[in-house]
Coordinates of C-alpha atoms in Angstrom, one line a residue:
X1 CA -31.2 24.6 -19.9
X2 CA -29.8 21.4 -20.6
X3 CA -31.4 19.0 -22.6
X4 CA -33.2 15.9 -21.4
X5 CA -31.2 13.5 -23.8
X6 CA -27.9 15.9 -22.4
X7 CA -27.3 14.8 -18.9
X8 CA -24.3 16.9 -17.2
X9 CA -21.2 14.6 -17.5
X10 CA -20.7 15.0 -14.3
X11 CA -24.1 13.8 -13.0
X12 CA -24.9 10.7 -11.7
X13 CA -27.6 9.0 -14.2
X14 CA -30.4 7.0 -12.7
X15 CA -28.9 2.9 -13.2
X16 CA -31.1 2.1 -16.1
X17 CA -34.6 2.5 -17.0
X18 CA -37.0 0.8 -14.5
X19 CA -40.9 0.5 -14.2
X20 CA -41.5 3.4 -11.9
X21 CA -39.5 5.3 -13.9
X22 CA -41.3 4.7 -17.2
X23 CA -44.3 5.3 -15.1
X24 CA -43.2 8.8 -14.4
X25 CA -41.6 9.6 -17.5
X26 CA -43.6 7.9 -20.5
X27 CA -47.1 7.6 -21.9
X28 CA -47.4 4.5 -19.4
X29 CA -47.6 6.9 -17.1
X30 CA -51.6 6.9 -17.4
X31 CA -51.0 2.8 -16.7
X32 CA -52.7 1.6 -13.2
X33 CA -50.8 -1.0 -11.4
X34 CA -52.6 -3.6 -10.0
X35 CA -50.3 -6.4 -8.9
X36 CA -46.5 -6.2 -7.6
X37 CA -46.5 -2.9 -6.8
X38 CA -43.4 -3.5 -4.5
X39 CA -41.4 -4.6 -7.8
X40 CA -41.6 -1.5 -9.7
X41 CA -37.7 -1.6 -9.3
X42 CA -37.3 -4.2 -11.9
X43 CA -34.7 -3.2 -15.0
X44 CA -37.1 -1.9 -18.1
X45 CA -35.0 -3.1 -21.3
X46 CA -37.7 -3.4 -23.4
X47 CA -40.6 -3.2 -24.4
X48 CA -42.4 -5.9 -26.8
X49 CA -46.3 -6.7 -27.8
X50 CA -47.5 -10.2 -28.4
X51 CA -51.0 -10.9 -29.1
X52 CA -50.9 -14.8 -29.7
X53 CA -51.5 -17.5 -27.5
X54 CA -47.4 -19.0 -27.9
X55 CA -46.3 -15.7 -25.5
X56 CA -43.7 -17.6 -23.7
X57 CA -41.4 -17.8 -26.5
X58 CA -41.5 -14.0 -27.6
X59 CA -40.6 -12.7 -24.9
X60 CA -36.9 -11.7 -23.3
X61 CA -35.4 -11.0 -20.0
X62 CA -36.3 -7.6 -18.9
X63 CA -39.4 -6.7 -21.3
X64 CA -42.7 -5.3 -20.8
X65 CA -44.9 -7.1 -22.6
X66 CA -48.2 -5.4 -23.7
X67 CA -51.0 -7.5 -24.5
X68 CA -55.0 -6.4 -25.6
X69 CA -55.7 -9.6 -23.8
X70 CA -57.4 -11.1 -26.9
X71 CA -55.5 -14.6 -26.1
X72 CA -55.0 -14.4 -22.2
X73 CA -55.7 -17.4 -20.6
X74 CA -59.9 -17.6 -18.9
X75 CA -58.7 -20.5 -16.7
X76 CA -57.2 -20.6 -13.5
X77 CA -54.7 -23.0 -13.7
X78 CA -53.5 -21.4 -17.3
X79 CA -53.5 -18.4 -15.7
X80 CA -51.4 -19.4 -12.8
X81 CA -49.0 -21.4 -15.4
X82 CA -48.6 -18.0 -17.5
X83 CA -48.1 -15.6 -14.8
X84 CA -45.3 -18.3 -13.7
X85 CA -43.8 -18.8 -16.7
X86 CA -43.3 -15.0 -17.0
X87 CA -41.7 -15.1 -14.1
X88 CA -39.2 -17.2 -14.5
X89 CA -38.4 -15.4 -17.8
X90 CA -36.9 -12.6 -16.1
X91 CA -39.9 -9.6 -17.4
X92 CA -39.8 -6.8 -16.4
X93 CA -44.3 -7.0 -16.4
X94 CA -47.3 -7.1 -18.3
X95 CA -49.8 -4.4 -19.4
X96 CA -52.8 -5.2 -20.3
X97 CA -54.8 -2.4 -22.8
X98 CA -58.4 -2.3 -21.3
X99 CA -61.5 -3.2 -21.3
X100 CA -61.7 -3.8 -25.2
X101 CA -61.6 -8.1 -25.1
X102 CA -61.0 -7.6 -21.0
X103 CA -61.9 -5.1 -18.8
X104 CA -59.1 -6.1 -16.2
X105 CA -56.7 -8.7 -15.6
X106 CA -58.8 -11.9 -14.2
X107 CA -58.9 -12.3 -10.6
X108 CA -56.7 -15.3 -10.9
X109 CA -53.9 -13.3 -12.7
X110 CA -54.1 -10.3 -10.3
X111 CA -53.7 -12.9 -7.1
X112 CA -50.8 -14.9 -8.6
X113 CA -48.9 -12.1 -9.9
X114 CA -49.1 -10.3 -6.0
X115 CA -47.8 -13.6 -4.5
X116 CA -44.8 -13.7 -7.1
X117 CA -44.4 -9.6 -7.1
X118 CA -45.1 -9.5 -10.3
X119 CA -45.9 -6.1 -11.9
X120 CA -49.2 -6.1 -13.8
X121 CA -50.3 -2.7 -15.2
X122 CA -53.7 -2.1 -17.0
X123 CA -53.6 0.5 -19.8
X124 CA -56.5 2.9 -21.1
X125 CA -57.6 1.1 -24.5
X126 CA -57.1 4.6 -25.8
X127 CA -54.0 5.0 -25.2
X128 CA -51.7 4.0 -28.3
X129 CA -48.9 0.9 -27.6
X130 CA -47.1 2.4 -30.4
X131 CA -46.9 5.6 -28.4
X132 CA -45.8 3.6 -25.5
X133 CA -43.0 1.7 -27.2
X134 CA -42.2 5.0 -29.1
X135 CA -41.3 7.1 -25.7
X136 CA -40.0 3.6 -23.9
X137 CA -37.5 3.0 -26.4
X138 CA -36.6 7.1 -27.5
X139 CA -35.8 7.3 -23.7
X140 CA -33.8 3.9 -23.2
X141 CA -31.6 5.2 -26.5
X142 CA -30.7 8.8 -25.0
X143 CA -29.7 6.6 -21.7
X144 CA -27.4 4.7 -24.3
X145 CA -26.3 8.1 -25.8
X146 CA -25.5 9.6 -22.5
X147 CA -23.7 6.7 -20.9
X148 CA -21.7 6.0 -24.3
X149 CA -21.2 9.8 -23.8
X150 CA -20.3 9.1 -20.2
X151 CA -18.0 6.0 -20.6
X152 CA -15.7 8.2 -22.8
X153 CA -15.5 10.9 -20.3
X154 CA -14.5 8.6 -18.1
X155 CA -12.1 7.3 -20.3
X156 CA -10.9 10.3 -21.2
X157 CA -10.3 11.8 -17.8
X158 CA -8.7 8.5 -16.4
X159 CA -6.3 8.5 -19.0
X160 CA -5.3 11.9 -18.3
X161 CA -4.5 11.6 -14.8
X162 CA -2.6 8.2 -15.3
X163 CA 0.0 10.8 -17.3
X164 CA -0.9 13.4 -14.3
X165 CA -1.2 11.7 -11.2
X166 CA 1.7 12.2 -8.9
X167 CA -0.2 9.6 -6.2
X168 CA -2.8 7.1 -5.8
X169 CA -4.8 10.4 -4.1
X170 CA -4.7 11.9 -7.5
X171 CA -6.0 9.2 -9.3
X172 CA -8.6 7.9 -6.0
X173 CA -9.5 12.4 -6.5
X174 CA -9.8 12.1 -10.4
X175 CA -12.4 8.9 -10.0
X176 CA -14.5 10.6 -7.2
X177 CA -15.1 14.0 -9.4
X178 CA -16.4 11.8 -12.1
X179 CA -18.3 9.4 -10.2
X180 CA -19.5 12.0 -7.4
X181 CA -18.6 9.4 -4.9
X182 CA -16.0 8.7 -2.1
X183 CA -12.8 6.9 -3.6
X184 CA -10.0 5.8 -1.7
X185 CA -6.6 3.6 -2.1
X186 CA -5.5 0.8 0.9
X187 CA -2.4 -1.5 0.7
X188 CA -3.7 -5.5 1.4
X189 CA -3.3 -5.2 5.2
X190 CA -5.7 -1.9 4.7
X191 CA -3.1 1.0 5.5
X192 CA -3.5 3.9 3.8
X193 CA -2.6 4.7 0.2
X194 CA -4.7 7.8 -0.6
X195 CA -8.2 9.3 -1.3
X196 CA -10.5 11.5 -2.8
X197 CA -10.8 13.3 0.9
X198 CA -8.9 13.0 4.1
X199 CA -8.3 9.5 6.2
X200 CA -11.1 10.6 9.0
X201 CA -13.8 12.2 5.9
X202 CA -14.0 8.4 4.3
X203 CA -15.8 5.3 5.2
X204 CA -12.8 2.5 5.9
X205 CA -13.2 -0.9 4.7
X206 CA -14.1 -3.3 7.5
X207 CA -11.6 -6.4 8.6
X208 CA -14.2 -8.8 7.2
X209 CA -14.3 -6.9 4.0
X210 CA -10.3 -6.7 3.6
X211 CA -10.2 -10.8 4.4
X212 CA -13.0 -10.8 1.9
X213 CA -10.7 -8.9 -1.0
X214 CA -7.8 -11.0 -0.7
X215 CA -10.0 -13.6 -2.6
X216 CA -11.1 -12.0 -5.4
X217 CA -9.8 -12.5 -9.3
X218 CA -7.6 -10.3 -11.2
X219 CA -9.0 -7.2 -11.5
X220 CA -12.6 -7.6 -11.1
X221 CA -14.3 -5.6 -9.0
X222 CA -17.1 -7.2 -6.4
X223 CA -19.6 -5.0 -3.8
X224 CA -18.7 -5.9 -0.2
X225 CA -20.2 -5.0 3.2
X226 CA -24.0 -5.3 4.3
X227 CA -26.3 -3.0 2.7
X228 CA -27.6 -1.5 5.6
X229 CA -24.4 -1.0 7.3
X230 CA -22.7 0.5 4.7
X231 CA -21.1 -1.1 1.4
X232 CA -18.0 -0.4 -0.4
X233 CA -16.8 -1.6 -3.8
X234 CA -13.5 -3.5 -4.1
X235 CA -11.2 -3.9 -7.0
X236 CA -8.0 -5.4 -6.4
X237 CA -5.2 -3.1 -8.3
X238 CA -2.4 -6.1 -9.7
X239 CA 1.4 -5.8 -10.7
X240 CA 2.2 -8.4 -12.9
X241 CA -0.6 -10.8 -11.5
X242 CA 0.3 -10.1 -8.0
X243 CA -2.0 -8.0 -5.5
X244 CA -0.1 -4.2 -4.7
X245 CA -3.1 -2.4 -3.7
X246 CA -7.2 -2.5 -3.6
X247 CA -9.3 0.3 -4.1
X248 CA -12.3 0.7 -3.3
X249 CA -16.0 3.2 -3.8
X250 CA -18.4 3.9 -1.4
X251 CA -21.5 2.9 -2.4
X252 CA -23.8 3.1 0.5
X253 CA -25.8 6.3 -0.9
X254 CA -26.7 3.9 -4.1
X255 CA -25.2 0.7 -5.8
X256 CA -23.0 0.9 -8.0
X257 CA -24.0 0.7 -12.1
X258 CA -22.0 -1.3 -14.4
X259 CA -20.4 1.7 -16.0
X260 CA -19.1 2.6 -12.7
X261 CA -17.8 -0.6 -11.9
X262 CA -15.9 -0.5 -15.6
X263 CA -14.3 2.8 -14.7
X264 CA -13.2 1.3 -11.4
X265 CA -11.0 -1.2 -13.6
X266 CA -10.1 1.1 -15.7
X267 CA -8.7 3.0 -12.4
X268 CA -7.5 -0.3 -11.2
X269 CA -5.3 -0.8 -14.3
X270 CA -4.6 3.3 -14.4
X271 CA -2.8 3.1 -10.8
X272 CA -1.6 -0.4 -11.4
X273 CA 0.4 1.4 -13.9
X274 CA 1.4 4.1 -11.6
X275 CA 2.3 2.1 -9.4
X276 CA 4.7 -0.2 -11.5
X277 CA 5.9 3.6 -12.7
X278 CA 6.9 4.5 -9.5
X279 CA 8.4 1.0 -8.6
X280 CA 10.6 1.3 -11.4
X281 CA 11.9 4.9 -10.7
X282 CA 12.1 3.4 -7.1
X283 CA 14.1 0.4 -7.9
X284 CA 16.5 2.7 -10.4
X285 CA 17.1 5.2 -7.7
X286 CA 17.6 1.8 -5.2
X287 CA 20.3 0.9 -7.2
X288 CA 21.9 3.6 -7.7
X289 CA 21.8 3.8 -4.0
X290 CA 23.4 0.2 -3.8
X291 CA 26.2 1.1 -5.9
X292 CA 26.9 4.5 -4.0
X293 CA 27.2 2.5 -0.4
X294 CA 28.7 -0.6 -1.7
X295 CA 31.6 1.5 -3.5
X296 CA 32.3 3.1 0.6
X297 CA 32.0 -0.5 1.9
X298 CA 34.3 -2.1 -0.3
X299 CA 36.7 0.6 -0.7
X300 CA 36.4 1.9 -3.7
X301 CA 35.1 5.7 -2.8
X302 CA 37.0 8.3 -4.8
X303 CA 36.5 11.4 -3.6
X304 CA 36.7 13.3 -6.6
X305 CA 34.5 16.8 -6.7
X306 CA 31.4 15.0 -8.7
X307 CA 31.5 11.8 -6.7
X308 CA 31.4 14.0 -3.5
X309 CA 28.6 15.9 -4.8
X310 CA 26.3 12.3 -5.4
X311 CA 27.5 11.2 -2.0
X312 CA 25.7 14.9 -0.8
X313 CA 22.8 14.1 -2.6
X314 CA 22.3 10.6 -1.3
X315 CA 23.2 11.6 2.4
X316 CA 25.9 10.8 3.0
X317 CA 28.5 13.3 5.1
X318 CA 32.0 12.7 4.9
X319 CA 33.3 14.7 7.5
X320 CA 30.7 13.0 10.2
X321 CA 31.2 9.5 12.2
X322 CA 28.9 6.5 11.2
X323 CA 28.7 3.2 12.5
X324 CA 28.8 0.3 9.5
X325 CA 25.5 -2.0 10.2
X326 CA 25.0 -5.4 9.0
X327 CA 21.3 -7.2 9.5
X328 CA 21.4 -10.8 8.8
X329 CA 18.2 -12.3 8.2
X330 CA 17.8 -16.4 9.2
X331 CA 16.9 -17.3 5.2
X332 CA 19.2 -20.2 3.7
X333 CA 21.1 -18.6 0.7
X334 CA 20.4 -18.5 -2.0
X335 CA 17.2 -17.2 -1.7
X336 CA 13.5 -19.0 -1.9
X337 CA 11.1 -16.2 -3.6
X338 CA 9.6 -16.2 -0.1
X339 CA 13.1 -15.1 0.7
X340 CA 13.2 -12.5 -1.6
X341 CA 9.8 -11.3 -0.7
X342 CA 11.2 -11.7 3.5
X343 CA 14.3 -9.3 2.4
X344 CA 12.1 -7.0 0.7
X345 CA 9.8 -6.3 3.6
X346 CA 12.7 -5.7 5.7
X347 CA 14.6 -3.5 3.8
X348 CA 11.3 -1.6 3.5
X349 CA 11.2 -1.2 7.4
X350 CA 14.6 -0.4 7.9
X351 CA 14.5 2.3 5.4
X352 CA 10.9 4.0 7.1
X353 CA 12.8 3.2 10.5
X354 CA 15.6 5.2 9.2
X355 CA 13.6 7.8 7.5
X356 CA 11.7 8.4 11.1
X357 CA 14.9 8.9 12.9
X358 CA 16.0 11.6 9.9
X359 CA 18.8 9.4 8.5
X360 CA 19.2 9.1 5.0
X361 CA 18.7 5.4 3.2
X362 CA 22.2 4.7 2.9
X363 CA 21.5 0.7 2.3
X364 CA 23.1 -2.2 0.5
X365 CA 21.6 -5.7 0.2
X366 CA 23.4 -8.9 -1.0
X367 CA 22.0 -12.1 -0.6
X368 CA 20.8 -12.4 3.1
X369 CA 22.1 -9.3 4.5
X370 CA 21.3 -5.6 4.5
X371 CA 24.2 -3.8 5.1
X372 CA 23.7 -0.3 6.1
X373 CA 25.1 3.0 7.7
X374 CA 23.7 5.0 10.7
X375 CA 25.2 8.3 12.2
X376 CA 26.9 7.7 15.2
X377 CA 25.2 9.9 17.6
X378 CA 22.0 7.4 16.7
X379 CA 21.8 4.5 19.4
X380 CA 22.2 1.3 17.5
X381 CA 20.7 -0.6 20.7
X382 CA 17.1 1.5 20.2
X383 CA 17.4 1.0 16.4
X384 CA 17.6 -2.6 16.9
X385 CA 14.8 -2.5 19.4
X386 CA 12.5 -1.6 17.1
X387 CA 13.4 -3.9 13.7
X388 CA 14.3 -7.2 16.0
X389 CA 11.7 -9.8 15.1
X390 CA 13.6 -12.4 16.9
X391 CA 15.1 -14.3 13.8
X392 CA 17.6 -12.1 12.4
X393 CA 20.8 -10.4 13.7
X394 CA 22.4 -7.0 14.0
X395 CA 26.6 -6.6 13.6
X396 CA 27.6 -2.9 14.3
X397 CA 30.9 -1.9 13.7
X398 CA 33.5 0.6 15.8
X399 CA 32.6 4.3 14.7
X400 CA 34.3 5.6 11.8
X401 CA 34.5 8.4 9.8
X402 CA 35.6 9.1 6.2
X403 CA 35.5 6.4 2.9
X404 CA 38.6 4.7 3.9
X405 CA 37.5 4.1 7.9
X406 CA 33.9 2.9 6.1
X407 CA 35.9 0.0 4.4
X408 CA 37.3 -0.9 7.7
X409 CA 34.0 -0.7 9.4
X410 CA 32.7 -3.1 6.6
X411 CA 35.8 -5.7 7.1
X412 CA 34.2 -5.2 10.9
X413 CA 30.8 -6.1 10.7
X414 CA 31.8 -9.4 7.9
X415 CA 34.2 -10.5 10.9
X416 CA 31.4 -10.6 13.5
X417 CA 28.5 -12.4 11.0
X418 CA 29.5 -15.6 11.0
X419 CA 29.0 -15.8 15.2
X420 CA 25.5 -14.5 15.2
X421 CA 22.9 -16.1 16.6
X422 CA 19.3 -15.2 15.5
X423 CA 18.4 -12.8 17.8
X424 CA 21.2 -11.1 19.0
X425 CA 23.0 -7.6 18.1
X426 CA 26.7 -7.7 18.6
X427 CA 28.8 -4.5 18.8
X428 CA 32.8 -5.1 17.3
X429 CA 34.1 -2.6 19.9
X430 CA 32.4 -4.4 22.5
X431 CA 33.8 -7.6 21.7
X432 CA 37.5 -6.5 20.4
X433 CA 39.0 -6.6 23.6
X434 CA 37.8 -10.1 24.9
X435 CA 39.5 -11.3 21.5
X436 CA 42.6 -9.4 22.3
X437 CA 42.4 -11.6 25.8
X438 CA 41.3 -14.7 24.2
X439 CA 44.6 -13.9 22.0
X440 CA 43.5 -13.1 18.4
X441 CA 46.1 -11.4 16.9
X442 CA 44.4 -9.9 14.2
X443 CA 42.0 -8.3 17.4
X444 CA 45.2 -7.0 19.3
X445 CA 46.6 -5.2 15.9
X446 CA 43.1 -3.4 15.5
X447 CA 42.8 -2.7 18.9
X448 CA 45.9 -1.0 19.7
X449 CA 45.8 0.4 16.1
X450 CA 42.5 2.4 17.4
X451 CA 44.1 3.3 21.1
X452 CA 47.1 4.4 19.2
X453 CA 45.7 6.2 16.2
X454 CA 44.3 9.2 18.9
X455 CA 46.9 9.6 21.0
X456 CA 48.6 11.8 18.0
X457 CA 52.0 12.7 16.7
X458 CA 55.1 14.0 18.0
X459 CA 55.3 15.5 21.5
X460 CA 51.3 15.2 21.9
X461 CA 51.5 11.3 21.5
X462 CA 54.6 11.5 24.0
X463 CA 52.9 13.3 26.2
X464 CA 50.0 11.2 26.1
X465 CA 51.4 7.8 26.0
X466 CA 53.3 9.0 29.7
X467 CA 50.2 10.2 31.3
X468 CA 48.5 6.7 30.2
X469 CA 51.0 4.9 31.4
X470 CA 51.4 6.4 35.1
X471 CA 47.3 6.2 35.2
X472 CA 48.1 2.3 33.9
X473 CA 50.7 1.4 36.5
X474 CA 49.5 3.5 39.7
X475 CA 45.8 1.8 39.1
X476 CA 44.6 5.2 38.4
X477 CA 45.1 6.9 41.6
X478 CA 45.3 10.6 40.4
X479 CA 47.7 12.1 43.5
X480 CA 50.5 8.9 42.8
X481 CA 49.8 9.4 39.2
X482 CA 50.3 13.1 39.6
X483 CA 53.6 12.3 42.0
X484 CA 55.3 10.1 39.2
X485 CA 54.7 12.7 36.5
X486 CA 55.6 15.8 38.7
X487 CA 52.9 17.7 37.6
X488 CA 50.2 19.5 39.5
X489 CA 47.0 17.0 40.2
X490 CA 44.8 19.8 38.5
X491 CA 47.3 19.4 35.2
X492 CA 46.8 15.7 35.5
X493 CA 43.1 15.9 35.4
X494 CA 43.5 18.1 32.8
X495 CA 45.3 16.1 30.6
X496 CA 42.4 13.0 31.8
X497 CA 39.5 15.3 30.5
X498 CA 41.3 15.8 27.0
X499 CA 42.5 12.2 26.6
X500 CA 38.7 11.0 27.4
X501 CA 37.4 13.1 24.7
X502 CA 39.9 12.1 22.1
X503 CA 39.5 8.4 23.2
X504 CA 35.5 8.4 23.6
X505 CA 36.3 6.9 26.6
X506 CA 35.2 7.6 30.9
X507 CA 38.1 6.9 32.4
X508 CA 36.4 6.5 35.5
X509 CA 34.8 3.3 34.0
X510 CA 36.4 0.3 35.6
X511 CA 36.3 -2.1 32.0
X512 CA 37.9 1.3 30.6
X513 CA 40.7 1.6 32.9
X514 CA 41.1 -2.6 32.5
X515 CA 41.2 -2.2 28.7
X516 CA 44.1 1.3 29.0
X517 CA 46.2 -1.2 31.8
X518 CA 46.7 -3.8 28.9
X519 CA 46.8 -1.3 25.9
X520 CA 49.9 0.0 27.5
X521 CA 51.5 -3.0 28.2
X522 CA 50.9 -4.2 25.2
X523 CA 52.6 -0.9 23.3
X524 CA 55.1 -0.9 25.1
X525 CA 56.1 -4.4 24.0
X526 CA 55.9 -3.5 21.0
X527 CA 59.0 -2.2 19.2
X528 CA 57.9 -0.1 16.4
X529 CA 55.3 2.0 18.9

């Protein structure tokens, strides 16, 4: 069996002593209670006899003050004036030891103390106060005991899972078993961190009570909620001074005791330094990140066995086709800490966005952009779609494959940024060939670079570079084209379905054939083609 003064660690303890509960557990038990019956709630700390008639000034927040009555007051307005001040003391009562100098607490007394709920207890004469205080005090230091006993539990298992805890569910799991109540983790805007049970099993913080939380100090924790409609405690978890998280304890079963709310900042503090943990490995592997996709963006990629190997493990494939990405966001440079802040949140979204679609994180950031890469079989269009917030804009390079090709989709994207307009997503292979019209000449050599970079070597680019030139000057009628290379129309349409693969091109598209009519023109002006 356990002992009385050996509550189970793991139980919840009653708050702290109270008058009902020193009425069922102590020699006050054979005490009658004849006023403020409805208070018997009231915190017990003490308990104290005065038998003078300066009472007032003896007495503490708390106590029960027991009297034989020998100085109580025979007149109505003293009466009234005592039972008042006693009041306003903060006692917890008064028990009177009967009927040696009175046989009950005057009419007076017994009225006044009901208005005020007041607890006034009468005690057998034979009873002992000595035995009262004895068993009062005995119990109220085991409490002490235990909860001293409690509090290093607590601080004991706490500690252990702050070395433990791979999440904030470990931690918000770790809490619960020690307090036996639901704990659970939010982020400030109330999304989900973690609990001590699943997201459906807990009570959720309210809107009113998450408003609430944003206003409370540091890391002290504060009840919130109505009591009858469920209340939850809140303790903000802080980084540095600044809010990362709140966690919060249901406490709609009972409120929560002062040890309980001390082991909720202890937890606080725990996952504020899990947290910061995890930020740091975060913000390590981040840069490590940075430094992988800014060496393929600026061209310095070696693909040496071992670097080929990180690239593997940060996801990137060398042999696939990617489209370089630039997002620039509408913050002056250099950068307010609102900035900063702005930047952060959205390179948080365009990672989870990327994440959801199965793409690695492959993401660089410099001063107001977030440069990034996406597979090319991904639709940049939708991706935009779902990040656009109307202020910043997207640049998407031509689709390249391999470290060198990555440079050159870099130099792409840095050619189009300084045309955005907030808002808009602009694609460099859409807009190359209206700056080969407009007559850029840096535009022209990239263009015909990538029309002439397909069409191959040797007989195969011979071969090609005829068949695009009949299509060019017949307007793409297949039989004259067919005619002019005297070949069979089902060769010709053979060598269309091949040279639309290797371009990426339909040759059936009327902008297509516009854009193959002035390539070829163009190559064959020019004398080293």
């Amino acid at each position: 069996m356990t002992n009385r003064d050996e509550a189970p660690v793991g139980a919840r303890l009653a708050i702290e002593l109270d008058l009902a509960t020193a009425l069922r557990e102590t020699n006050l038990r054979h005490a009658r209670v004849v006023a403020g019956e409805r208070s018997l709630g009231r915190p017990l700390r003490w308990v104290h006899m005065v038998d003078h008639p300066d009472i007032i000034a003896w007495v503490r927040e708390g106590q029960l003050l027991l009297t034989t009555g020998y100085h109580w007051p025979d007149e109505p307005k003293a009466e009234r004036a005592l039972i008042e001040a006693l009041v306003e003391k903060g006692l917890a009562g008064v028990a009177l030891a009967v009927p040696r100098f009175l046989t009950a607490f005057p009419e007076t007394s017994r009225r006044v103390a009901e208005s005020l709920d007041f607890p006034l207890l009468e005690i057998p004469w034979d009873v002992p106060f000595s035995q009262i205080t004895e068993e009062v005090h005995a119990w109220l230091i085991a409490r002490q005991g235990q909860l001293i006993a409690r509090a290093e539990r607590i601080h004991r298992d706490l500690t252990r899972s702050a070395l433990t805890a791979r999440s904030l569910g470990d931690i918000a799991t770790a809490l619960s078993l020690l307090l036996e109540r639901d704990v659970l983790f939010t982020g400030l805007e109330g999304e989900w961190l973690g609990g001590s049970a699943e997201f459906d099993a807990m009570r959720q913080p309210t809107p009113a009570m998450l408003s609430e939380a944003q206003f409370l100090d540091e890391a002290t924790a504060r009840s919130l909620g109505e009591r009858d409609g469920g209340r939850l405690l809140a303790c903000p978890v802080r980084i540095q001074g600044a809010p990362a998280a709140m966690l919060w304890i249901d406490e709609t079963v009972s409120p929560i005791s002062e040890l309980e709310q001390r082991a909720a900042e202890q937890a606080a503090l725990i996952s504020a330094l899990h947290l910061s943990h995890q930020q740091a490995l975060q913000a390590q592997e981040t840069r490590l990140g940075y430094a992988f996709v800014d060496s393929l963006l600026e061209g310095r990629f070696e693909a040496t066995p071992a670097a080929l190997e990180r690239a593997s493990l940060h996801g990137w494939d060398p042999h696939a086709g990617y489209h370089v990405c630039a997002i620039l966001l509408n913050e002056p440079v250099p950068l307010s800490r609102e900035g900063l802040l702005r930047r952060e949140r959205w390179e948080r979204r365009l990672g989870d966005r990327l994440e959801a679609l199965g793409l690695p994180r492959l993401i660089s950031v410099s001063l107001n952009q977030l440069l990034f890469l996406v597979r090319a079989e991904v639709s940049t269009e939708v991706l935009w779609r779902a990040l656009s917030d109307g202020e910043a804009a997207m640049a998407v390079s031509r689709k390249v494959q391999g470290a060198t090709a990555i440079a050159e989709g870099a130099g792409d994207v840095a050619r189009l940024l300084p045309s955005l307009k907030a808002g808009e997503r602009r694609d460099f292979e859409t807009l190359l060939f209206s700056r080969v019209l407009e007559g850029d000449g840096e535009a022209r050599r990239l263009f015909l670079e990538r029309i002439s970079r397909v069409l191959g070597q040797g007989a195969r680019r011979q071969n090609a570079v005829e068949t695009l030139s009949a299509l060019a000057d017949s307007g793409f009628q297949l039989a004259q084209t067919a005619r002019a290379l005297d070949i069979h129309i089902s060769t010709l349409r053979y060598r269309i379905e091949r040279l639309e693969t290797a371009l990426a091109m339909d040759l059936n598209d009327v902008d297509t054939r516009l854009q193959l009519q002035v390539a070829m023109r163009l190559l064959s002006a020019e004398a080293d083609w």
